[in-house]
mmCIF file of C-alpha atoms in Angstrom:
data_model
loop_
_atom_site.group_PDB
_atom_site.id
_atom_site.type_symbol
_atom_site.label_atom_id
_atom_site.label_comp_id
_atom_site.label_asym_id
_atom_site.label_seq_id
_atom_site.Cartn_x
_atom_site.Cartn_y
_atom_site.Cartn_z
ATOM 1 C CA MET A 1 17.475 50.771 -23.818
ATOM 2 C CA THR A 2 14.787 48.441 -25.175
ATOM 3 C CA ARG A 3 12.581 49.156 -28.167
ATOM 4 C CA THR A 4 9.643 49.720 -25.832
ATOM 5 C CA GLU A 5 11.559 52.253 -23.746
ATOM 6 C CA ALA A 6 13.010 54.202 -26.695
ATOM 7 C CA PRO A 7 9.745 55.792 -27.961
ATOM 8 C CA ALA A 8 8.722 56.569 -24.386
ATOM 9 C CA ALA A 9 12.075 58.237 -23.691
ATOM 10 C CA ALA A 10 11.760 60.287 -26.873
ATOM 11 C CA GLU A 11 8.254 61.310 -25.853
ATOM 12 C CA GLU A 12 9.478 62.435 -22.409
ATOM 13 C CA THR A 13 12.337 64.425 -23.978
ATOM 14 C CA SER A 14 9.883 66.074 -26.357
ATOM 15 C CA VAL A 15 7.522 66.980 -23.525
ATOM 16 C CA VAL A 16 10.325 68.553 -21.475
ATOM 17 C CA ALA A 17 11.584 70.506 -24.495
ATOM 18 C CA LYS A 18 8.130 72.026 -25.024
ATOM 19 C CA LEU A 19 7.793 73.227 -21.443
ATOM 20 C CA SER A 20 7.724 76.977 -20.922
ATOM 21 C CA THR A 21 10.289 78.653 -18.662
ATOM 22 C CA LEU A 22 7.589 78.960 -15.999
ATOM 23 C CA ASP A 23 6.853 75.221 -16.079
ATOM 24 C CA ARG A 24 10.449 74.051 -16.393
ATOM 25 C CA PHE A 25 11.624 75.935 -13.308
ATOM 26 C CA LEU A 26 8.445 75.549 -11.270
ATOM 27 C CA ALA A 27 10.274 74.272 -8.177
ATOM 28 C CA VAL A 28 12.514 77.375 -8.251
ATOM 29 C CA TRP A 29 9.543 79.763 -8.545
ATOM 30 C CA ILE A 30 7.742 78.027 -5.681
ATOM 31 C CA LEU A 31 10.791 78.214 -3.407
ATOM 32 C CA LEU A 32 11.156 81.904 -4.302
ATOM 33 C CA ALA A 33 7.452 82.488 -3.584
ATOM 34 C CA MET A 34 7.831 80.808 -0.186
ATOM 35 C CA ALA A 35 10.913 82.932 0.581
ATOM 36 C CA VAL A 36 9.172 86.149 -0.532
ATOM 37 C CA GLY A 37 6.139 85.340 1.612
ATOM 38 C CA LEU A 38 8.252 84.562 4.679
ATOM 39 C CA GLY A 39 10.315 87.704 4.090
ATOM 40 C CA LEU A 40 7.252 89.922 3.759
ATOM 41 C CA GLY A 41 5.726 88.412 6.886
ATOM 42 C CA ARG A 42 8.903 89.250 8.823
ATOM 43 C CA ALA A 43 9.815 92.590 7.234
ATOM 44 C CA VAL A 44 6.440 94.371 7.016
ATOM 45 C CA PRO A 45 4.955 95.098 10.468
ATOM 46 C CA GLY A 46 1.286 94.218 10.726
ATOM 47 C CA LEU A 47 1.088 92.653 7.250
ATOM 48 C CA ASN A 48 -0.047 89.256 8.543
ATOM 49 C CA ASP A 49 -2.743 90.883 10.684
ATOM 50 C CA ALA A 50 -3.910 93.019 7.756
ATOM 51 C CA LEU A 51 -4.138 90.004 5.449
ATOM 52 C CA ALA A 52 -5.907 87.935 8.111
ATOM 53 C CA GLU A 53 -8.580 90.610 8.561
ATOM 54 C CA VAL A 54 -9.517 90.606 4.870
ATOM 55 C CA GLU A 55 -12.010 87.762 4.994
ATOM 56 C CA ILE A 56 -15.633 86.977 4.214
ATOM 57 C CA GLY A 57 -17.519 84.391 6.238
ATOM 58 C CA GLY A 58 -14.300 83.193 7.858
ATOM 59 C CA ILE A 59 -12.588 82.660 4.472
ATOM 60 C CA SER A 60 -9.399 84.600 3.698
ATOM 61 C CA LEU A 61 -10.183 86.741 0.646
ATOM 62 C CA PRO A 62 -6.568 86.937 -0.673
ATOM 63 C CA ILE A 63 -6.173 83.158 -0.435
ATOM 64 C CA ALA A 64 -9.591 82.630 -2.038
ATOM 65 C CA ILE A 65 -8.631 84.880 -4.961
ATOM 66 C CA GLY A 66 -5.353 83.029 -5.467
ATOM 67 C CA LEU A 67 -7.001 79.602 -5.370
ATOM 68 C CA LEU A 68 -9.761 80.643 -7.763
ATOM 69 C CA ILE A 69 -7.224 81.988 -10.274
ATOM 70 C CA MET A 70 -5.211 78.793 -9.826
ATOM 71 C CA MET A 71 -8.074 76.345 -10.330
ATOM 72 C CA TYR A 72 -10.041 78.030 -13.139
ATOM 73 C CA PRO A 73 -7.656 77.303 -16.072
ATOM 74 C CA VAL A 74 -7.264 73.651 -15.061
ATOM 75 C CA LEU A 75 -11.022 73.127 -14.739
ATOM 76 C CA ALA A 76 -11.577 74.889 -18.081
ATOM 77 C CA LYS A 77 -9.375 72.169 -19.659
ATOM 78 C CA VAL A 78 -11.571 69.316 -18.368
ATOM 79 C CA ARG A 79 -13.657 67.529 -21.010
ATOM 80 C CA TYR A 80 -16.905 67.313 -19.079
ATOM 81 C CA ASP A 81 -18.505 65.028 -21.669
ATOM 82 C CA ARG A 82 -16.055 62.315 -20.559
ATOM 83 C CA LEU A 83 -16.913 62.309 -16.854
ATOM 84 C CA ASP A 84 -19.180 59.269 -17.191
ATOM 85 C CA ALA A 85 -16.107 57.186 -18.096
ATOM 86 C CA VAL A 86 -14.615 58.161 -14.727
ATOM 87 C CA THR A 87 -17.720 57.605 -12.609
ATOM 88 C CA GLY A 88 -18.064 54.159 -14.186
ATOM 89 C CA ASP A 89 -14.593 53.138 -12.988
ATOM 90 C CA LYS A 90 -15.518 51.408 -9.728
ATOM 91 C CA ARG A 91 -11.893 50.573 -8.882
ATOM 92 C CA LEU A 92 -10.968 54.254 -8.966
ATOM 93 C CA MET A 93 -14.054 55.516 -7.124
ATOM 94 C CA VAL A 94 -14.003 52.932 -4.320
ATOM 95 C CA SER A 95 -10.231 53.212 -3.880
ATOM 96 C CA SER A 96 -10.489 56.991 -3.606
ATOM 97 C CA LEU A 97 -13.177 56.835 -0.930
ATOM 98 C CA VAL A 98 -11.282 54.243 1.097
ATOM 99 C CA VAL A 99 -7.861 55.942 1.021
ATOM 100 C CA ASN A 100 -9.258 59.444 1.593
ATOM 101 C CA TRP A 101 -11.833 58.847 4.290
ATOM 102 C CA LEU A 102 -10.637 55.680 6.045
ATOM 103 C CA VAL A 103 -6.890 55.349 5.507
ATOM 104 C CA GLY A 104 -5.775 59.014 5.390
ATOM 105 C CA PRO A 105 -7.307 60.214 8.689
ATOM 106 C CA ALA A 106 -6.233 56.988 10.448
ATOM 107 C CA VAL A 107 -2.617 57.355 9.236
ATOM 108 C CA MET A 108 -2.448 60.988 10.399
ATOM 109 C CA PHE A 109 -3.994 60.074 13.768
ATOM 110 C CA ALA A 110 -1.367 57.357 14.304
ATOM 111 C CA LEU A 111 1.558 59.561 13.221
ATOM 112 C CA ALA A 112 0.376 62.484 15.366
ATOM 113 C CA TRP A 113 0.362 60.286 18.480
ATOM 114 C CA ILE A 114 3.655 58.566 17.592
ATOM 115 C CA PHE A 115 5.630 61.768 16.913
ATOM 116 C CA LEU A 116 3.873 64.251 19.214
ATOM 117 C CA PRO A 117 2.765 62.337 22.336
ATOM 118 C CA ASP A 118 3.915 65.207 24.581
ATOM 119 C CA LEU A 119 2.482 68.084 22.509
ATOM 120 C CA PRO A 120 -1.334 67.785 22.545
ATOM 121 C CA GLU A 121 -2.026 71.091 20.758
ATOM 122 C CA TYR A 122 0.219 70.326 17.784
ATOM 123 C CA ARG A 123 -1.072 66.742 17.747
ATOM 124 C CA THR A 124 -4.684 67.902 17.550
ATOM 125 C CA GLY A 125 -3.817 70.337 14.764
ATOM 126 C CA LEU A 126 -2.201 67.562 12.713
ATOM 127 C CA ILE A 127 -5.244 65.339 13.140
ATOM 128 C CA ILE A 128 -7.444 68.175 11.854
ATOM 129 C CA VAL A 129 -5.156 68.515 8.809
ATOM 130 C CA GLY A 130 -5.599 64.786 8.161
ATOM 131 C CA LEU A 131 -9.389 65.139 8.215
ATOM 132 C CA ALA A 132 -9.426 67.943 5.633
ATOM 133 C CA ARG A 133 -9.111 66.182 2.286
ATOM 134 C CA CYS A 134 -7.814 68.190 -0.657
ATOM 135 C CA ILE A 135 -10.293 69.901 -2.983
ATOM 136 C CA ALA A 136 -8.168 72.679 -4.500
ATOM 137 C CA MET A 137 -4.392 72.500 -5.045
ATOM 138 C CA VAL A 138 -4.566 68.846 -6.045
ATOM 139 C CA VAL A 139 -5.838 69.868 -9.489
ATOM 140 C CA ILE A 140 -2.526 71.686 -10.074
ATOM 141 C CA TRP A 141 -0.309 68.813 -8.887
ATOM 142 C CA ASN A 142 -2.372 66.370 -10.960
ATOM 143 C CA ASP A 143 -2.138 68.518 -14.076
ATOM 144 C CA LEU A 144 1.625 68.993 -13.716
ATOM 145 C CA ALA A 145 2.055 65.226 -13.325
ATOM 146 C CA CYS A 146 -0.002 64.543 -16.497
ATOM 147 C CA GLY A 147 -2.754 62.887 -14.479
ATOM 148 C CA ASP A 148 -6.322 62.362 -15.680
ATOM 149 C CA ARG A 149 -8.049 65.778 -15.546
ATOM 150 C CA GLU A 150 -11.540 64.328 -15.751
ATOM 151 C CA ALA A 151 -10.778 61.855 -12.960
ATOM 152 C CA ALA A 152 -9.348 64.660 -10.818
ATOM 153 C CA ALA A 153 -12.530 66.727 -11.284
ATOM 154 C CA VAL A 154 -14.723 63.792 -10.252
ATOM 155 C CA LEU A 155 -12.604 62.766 -7.244
ATOM 156 C CA VAL A 156 -12.343 66.349 -5.992
ATOM 157 C CA ALA A 157 -16.126 66.700 -6.247
ATOM 158 C CA LEU A 158 -16.536 63.381 -4.413
ATOM 159 C CA ASN A 159 -14.197 64.563 -1.651
ATOM 160 C CA SER A 160 -16.181 67.778 -1.371
ATOM 161 C CA VAL A 161 -19.457 65.965 -0.767
ATOM 162 C CA PHE A 162 -17.895 63.718 1.852
ATOM 163 C CA GLN A 163 -16.144 66.697 3.442
ATOM 164 C CA VAL A 164 -19.482 68.356 4.150
ATOM 165 C CA LEU A 165 -21.025 65.132 5.447
ATOM 166 C CA ALA A 166 -18.143 63.488 7.283
ATOM 167 C CA PHE A 167 -15.714 66.136 8.578
ATOM 168 C CA GLY A 168 -17.567 66.858 11.817
ATOM 169 C CA LEU A 169 -18.269 63.178 12.479
ATOM 170 C CA LEU A 170 -14.649 62.142 11.905
ATOM 171 C CA GLY A 171 -13.494 65.035 14.086
ATOM 172 C CA TRP A 172 -15.588 63.686 16.959
ATOM 173 C CA PHE A 173 -14.323 60.135 16.327
ATOM 174 C CA TYR A 174 -10.584 60.923 16.169
ATOM 175 C CA LEU A 175 -10.452 63.733 18.735
ATOM 176 C CA ASP A 176 -13.038 62.588 21.292
ATOM 177 C CA LEU A 177 -14.129 58.959 21.023
ATOM 178 C CA LEU A 178 -11.012 57.083 19.867
ATOM 179 C CA PRO A 179 -8.538 58.647 22.362
ATOM 180 C CA SER A 180 -10.921 57.746 25.193
ATOM 181 C CA LEU A 181 -11.379 54.180 23.927
ATOM 182 C CA LEU A 182 -7.598 53.704 23.630
ATOM 183 C CA GLY A 183 -6.928 55.173 27.066
ATOM 184 C CA LEU A 184 -5.014 58.131 25.638
ATOM 185 C CA GLY A 185 -6.680 60.715 27.858
ATOM 186 C CA ASP A 186 -9.599 63.058 27.512
ATOM 187 C CA GLY A 187 -10.750 64.014 24.045
ATOM 188 C CA ARG A 188 -10.701 67.525 22.600
ATOM 189 C CA HIS A 189 -14.024 68.784 21.323
ATOM 190 C CA LEU A 190 -13.994 70.077 17.743
ATOM 191 C CA SER A 191 -16.487 72.858 17.172
ATOM 192 C CA VAL A 192 -17.163 73.264 13.470
ATOM 193 C CA SER A 193 -20.429 73.956 11.693
ATOM 194 C CA MET A 194 -21.534 72.169 8.552
ATOM 195 C CA TRP A 195 -22.257 75.616 7.115
ATOM 196 C CA ARG A 196 -18.581 76.633 7.377
ATOM 197 C CA ILE A 197 -17.468 73.449 5.633
ATOM 198 C CA ALA A 198 -20.124 73.820 2.918
ATOM 199 C CA LEU A 199 -19.083 77.448 2.324
ATOM 200 C CA ASN A 200 -15.469 76.342 2.021
ATOM 201 C CA VAL A 201 -16.446 73.768 -0.598
ATOM 202 C CA VAL A 202 -18.612 76.227 -2.563
ATOM 203 C CA VAL A 203 -15.892 78.887 -2.686
ATOM 204 C CA PHE A 204 -12.885 76.695 -3.397
ATOM 205 C CA LEU A 205 -14.525 74.165 -5.708
ATOM 206 C CA GLY A 206 -18.020 75.261 -6.748
ATOM 207 C CA VAL A 207 -17.120 78.672 -8.169
ATOM 208 C CA PRO A 208 -14.095 77.623 -10.300
ATOM 209 C CA LEU A 209 -15.834 74.399 -11.341
ATOM 210 C CA LEU A 210 -18.884 76.308 -12.621
ATOM 211 C CA ALA A 211 -16.645 78.870 -14.342
ATOM 212 C CA GLY A 212 -14.574 76.149 -15.988
ATOM 213 C CA PHE A 213 -17.652 74.227 -17.119
ATOM 214 C CA LEU A 214 -19.320 77.307 -18.633
ATOM 215 C CA THR A 215 -16.080 78.368 -20.319
ATOM 216 C CA ARG A 216 -15.718 74.924 -21.915
ATOM 217 C CA ARG A 217 -19.354 74.809 -23.097
ATOM 218 C CA ILE A 218 -19.438 78.353 -24.486
ATOM 219 C CA GLY A 219 -15.923 78.142 -25.911
ATOM 220 C CA GLU A 220 -16.585 74.907 -27.787
ATOM 221 C CA ARG A 221 -19.842 76.248 -29.221
ATOM 222 C CA ARG A 222 -18.185 79.388 -30.557
ATOM 223 C CA LEU A 223 -14.760 78.074 -31.540
ATOM 224 C CA GLY A 224 -15.178 74.316 -31.854
ATOM 225 C CA ARG A 225 -13.233 71.843 -29.711
ATOM 226 C CA GLU A 226 -10.016 71.948 -31.730
ATOM 227 C CA LYS A 227 -9.645 75.746 -31.737
ATOM 228 C CA TYR A 228 -10.746 75.940 -28.092
ATOM 229 C CA GLU A 229 -8.012 73.527 -27.004
ATOM 230 C CA THR A 230 -5.247 74.763 -29.311
ATOM 231 C CA ARG A 231 -5.849 78.527 -29.114
ATOM 232 C CA PHE A 232 -7.849 79.474 -26.031
ATOM 233 C CA VAL A 233 -6.569 76.962 -23.452
ATOM 234 C CA PRO A 234 -2.853 77.814 -23.961
ATOM 235 C CA LYS A 235 -3.659 81.489 -23.302
ATOM 236 C CA ILE A 236 -5.265 80.874 -19.913
ATOM 237 C CA GLY A 237 -3.008 77.957 -18.902
ATOM 238 C CA PRO A 238 -0.171 79.988 -17.301
ATOM 239 C CA TRP A 239 -2.634 81.704 -14.959
ATOM 240 C CA ALA A 240 -2.956 78.479 -12.975
ATOM 241 C CA LEU A 241 0.687 78.758 -11.919
ATOM 242 C CA TYR A 242 0.419 82.523 -11.376
ATOM 243 C CA GLY A 243 -2.461 81.835 -8.998
ATOM 244 C CA LEU A 244 -0.474 79.103 -7.250
ATOM 245 C CA LEU A 245 2.540 81.384 -6.712
ATOM 246 C CA PHE A 246 0.335 84.230 -5.459
ATOM 247 C CA THR A 247 -1.408 81.875 -3.017
ATOM 248 C CA ILE A 248 1.926 80.635 -1.682
ATOM 249 C CA VAL A 249 3.200 84.190 -1.133
ATOM 250 C CA VAL A 250 0.025 85.128 0.782
ATOM 251 C CA LEU A 251 0.051 81.938 2.866
ATOM 252 C CA PHE A 252 3.634 82.369 3.979
ATOM 253 C CA ALA A 253 3.262 86.124 4.500
ATOM 254 C CA LEU A 254 0.336 85.419 6.833
ATOM 255 C CA GLN A 255 2.445 83.212 9.082
ATOM 256 C CA GLY A 256 6.015 84.275 8.277
ATOM 257 C CA ARG A 257 6.765 85.639 11.741
ATOM 258 C CA THR A 258 5.220 82.653 13.516
ATOM 259 C CA ILE A 259 7.100 80.116 11.397
ATOM 260 C CA THR A 260 10.497 81.791 11.650
ATOM 261 C CA SER A 261 10.199 82.502 15.375
ATOM 262 C CA GLN A 262 9.453 78.872 16.330
ATOM 263 C CA PRO A 263 11.809 76.756 14.167
ATOM 264 C CA LEU A 264 12.044 73.827 16.589
ATOM 265 C CA ASP A 265 8.272 73.562 16.900
ATOM 266 C CA VAL A 266 7.940 73.747 13.124
ATOM 267 C CA ALA A 267 10.491 70.922 12.798
ATOM 268 C CA ARG A 268 8.578 68.741 15.285
ATOM 269 C CA ILE A 269 5.353 69.249 13.312
ATOM 270 C CA ALA A 270 7.075 68.809 9.936
ATOM 271 C CA LEU A 271 8.475 65.339 10.633
ATOM 272 C CA PRO A 272 5.137 63.458 10.903
ATOM 273 C CA LEU A 273 3.854 65.436 7.908
ATOM 274 C CA LEU A 274 6.798 64.274 5.790
ATOM 275 C CA VAL A 275 6.153 60.667 6.812
ATOM 276 C CA TYR A 276 2.422 61.107 6.103
ATOM 277 C CA PHE A 277 2.961 62.409 2.559
ATOM 278 C CA ALA A 278 5.428 59.607 1.815
ATOM 279 C CA ILE A 279 3.103 56.873 3.114
ATOM 280 C CA MET A 280 0.024 58.208 1.367
ATOM 281 C CA TRP A 281 1.548 59.051 -2.016
ATOM 282 C CA PHE A 282 3.833 56.047 -2.506
ATOM 283 C CA GLY A 283 1.338 53.646 -0.921
ATOM 284 C CA VAL A 284 -1.587 54.828 -3.033
ATOM 285 C CA PHE A 285 0.538 54.942 -6.200
ATOM 286 C CA ALA A 286 1.436 51.301 -5.553
ATOM 287 C CA LEU A 287 -2.243 50.542 -4.928
ATOM 288 C CA GLY A 288 -3.279 52.088 -8.245
ATOM 289 C CA LYS A 289 -0.702 50.051 -10.082
ATOM 290 C CA ALA A 290 -1.707 46.858 -8.222
ATOM 291 C CA ILE A 291 -5.395 47.190 -9.144
ATOM 292 C CA GLY A 292 -4.557 47.788 -12.805
ATOM 293 C CA LEU A 293 -5.176 51.525 -13.221
ATOM 294 C CA ALA A 294 -3.393 53.330 -16.050
ATOM 295 C CA TYR A 295 -0.665 55.825 -15.165
ATOM 296 C CA ASP A 296 -2.853 58.934 -15.483
ATOM 297 C CA ARG A 297 -5.512 57.644 -13.062
ATOM 298 C CA THR A 298 -2.910 56.173 -10.722
ATOM 299 C CA ALA A 299 -1.251 59.598 -10.467
ATOM 300 C CA THR A 300 -4.624 61.250 -9.880
ATOM 301 C CA LEU A 301 -5.493 58.782 -7.135
ATOM 302 C CA ALA A 302 -2.104 59.302 -5.432
ATOM 303 C CA PHE A 303 -2.217 63.095 -5.449
ATOM 304 C CA THR A 304 -5.842 63.319 -4.295
ATOM 305 C CA ALA A 305 -4.948 60.997 -1.400
ATOM 306 C CA ALA A 306 -1.762 62.809 -0.354
ATOM 307 C CA GLY A 307 -3.036 66.401 -0.535
ATOM 308 C CA ASN A 308 -4.982 68.193 2.185
ATOM 309 C CA ASN A 309 -7.365 71.155 2.367
ATOM 310 C CA PHE A 310 -5.085 73.424 4.383
ATOM 311 C CA GLU A 311 -7.495 76.372 4.200
ATOM 312 C CA LEU A 312 -10.263 74.408 5.907
ATOM 313 C CA ALA A 313 -7.857 72.941 8.479
ATOM 314 C CA ILE A 314 -6.510 76.389 9.406
ATOM 315 C CA ALA A 315 -9.991 77.921 9.528
ATOM 316 C CA VAL A 316 -11.324 75.171 11.817
ATOM 317 C CA ALA A 317 -8.263 75.307 14.106
ATOM 318 C CA VAL A 318 -8.452 79.100 14.417
ATOM 319 C CA ALA A 319 -12.212 79.134 14.987
ATOM 320 C CA THR A 320 -12.059 76.386 17.624
ATOM 321 C CA PHE A 321 -8.763 77.022 19.434
ATOM 322 C CA GLY A 322 -7.692 80.562 18.497
ATOM 323 C CA VAL A 323 -5.293 82.176 16.028
ATOM 324 C CA ALA A 324 -2.295 81.913 18.391
ATOM 325 C CA SER A 325 -2.946 78.248 19.292
ATOM 326 C CA GLY A 326 -0.669 75.306 18.646
ATOM 327 C CA GLN A 327 -3.472 73.743 16.616
ATOM 328 C CA ALA A 328 -3.429 76.728 14.247
ATOM 329 C CA LEU A 329 0.361 76.513 13.918
ATOM 330 C CA SER A 330 0.067 72.859 12.853
ATOM 331 C CA GLY A 331 -2.395 73.909 10.160
ATOM 332 C CA VAL A 332 0.005 76.590 8.928
ATOM 333 C CA VAL A 333 2.975 74.205 8.807
ATOM 334 C CA GLY A 334 0.837 71.908 6.610
ATOM 335 C CA PRO A 335 1.280 73.889 3.359
ATOM 336 C CA LEU A 336 4.850 74.800 4.366
ATOM 337 C CA ILE A 337 5.681 71.090 4.009
ATOM 338 C CA GLU A 338 3.030 70.031 1.499
ATOM 339 C CA VAL A 339 3.919 72.465 -1.287
ATOM 340 C CA PRO A 340 7.616 71.548 -1.771
ATOM 341 C CA VAL A 341 7.002 67.851 -1.066
ATOM 342 C CA LEU A 342 4.208 67.497 -3.626
ATOM 343 C CA VAL A 343 6.200 69.485 -6.177
ATOM 344 C CA ALA A 344 9.000 66.949 -5.684
ATOM 345 C CA LEU A 345 6.473 64.117 -6.046
ATOM 346 C CA VAL A 346 5.309 65.616 -9.348
ATOM 347 C CA HIS A 347 8.857 65.085 -10.643
ATOM 348 C CA VAL A 348 8.940 61.556 -9.193
ATOM 349 C CA SER A 349 5.609 60.809 -10.864
ATOM 350 C CA LEU A 350 6.816 62.063 -14.256
ATOM 351 C CA ALA A 351 10.010 60.021 -13.924
ATOM 352 C CA TRP A 352 7.948 56.907 -13.203
ATOM 353 C CA ARG A 353 5.554 57.631 -16.050
ATOM 354 C CA ARG A 354 7.954 56.217 -18.646
ATOM 355 C CA LYS A 355 8.612 53.034 -16.640
ATOM 356 C CA PHE A 356 4.944 52.635 -15.851
ATOM 357 C CA THR A 357 4.061 52.818 -19.560
ATOM 358 C CA ALA A 358 6.876 50.477 -20.575
ATOM 359 C CA LEU A 359 5.803 47.778 -18.118
ATOM 360 C CA ARG A 360 2.172 47.718 -19.220
#
């Protein structure tokens, strides 16, 4: 081990030693949450229907509660007075827009046609997943990977604005226009209102972002920055993972019977998703390194590019094609694959953190 690597290795060992039991065994808790959700969905008759009916404006209330609990502690940690340093980083901002709104949807479109040429419903559902860029869970993956919190807040907000403006247009392009131009058959019309997308953004980003901002401002005024970050933040920190685990249980309980009753279909949908996450995360991580971003912003860029807004994708698929449609099943399989894969990529990112630092 070189002199440069030794301090970094010691730092990594120290970080791991300080992790709580909840953090250290996160992958185990997530797998258990997935198993509990699937078990509940299979064992309790009518549970998935009951959970699905608890919604406001087309948004699942249990999932909304879980995501809000999950996002609030992370957004309360953000130092909002440093956001101008992020918005001034043109490499980060331009790269994020390109990989999220040009590369990501195009990659998913290509993979959906390559892997599912004979299954148009599942193919359409995957394309919808690719159009819904992540604005919620990515803050958790980024935080666990020691990414830049301020950068994550800015990029998530940027994705939210573009989601409202571009989702419908990209849906028409990839589901109607492009298949016709390429001679791939008739397009499939995507019926989604800008209001539904805007409501999704307000609920899953606006509410926790405002709560986090106000908590930071009021907390710093009353306690000072040092006490706020050393006393208050550690108390609310674990709730992010509690919210994540609750959300996973609800998600898998909602679709437990569907997932376990169609294993071959789930496997067909899962394969292009696995390839998608690998291409997006590793490709964008390499891009961040190539353009000279530091590790924390490179990790943020990679996770914001690889994640997807599964709630929006499922809501759009259900509203347009029906709850029992193949398109809806593709949306459901999204988090089934995304959650364990991105947890694994958090560990890959942390393992690369030491090498990344040593090489700079």
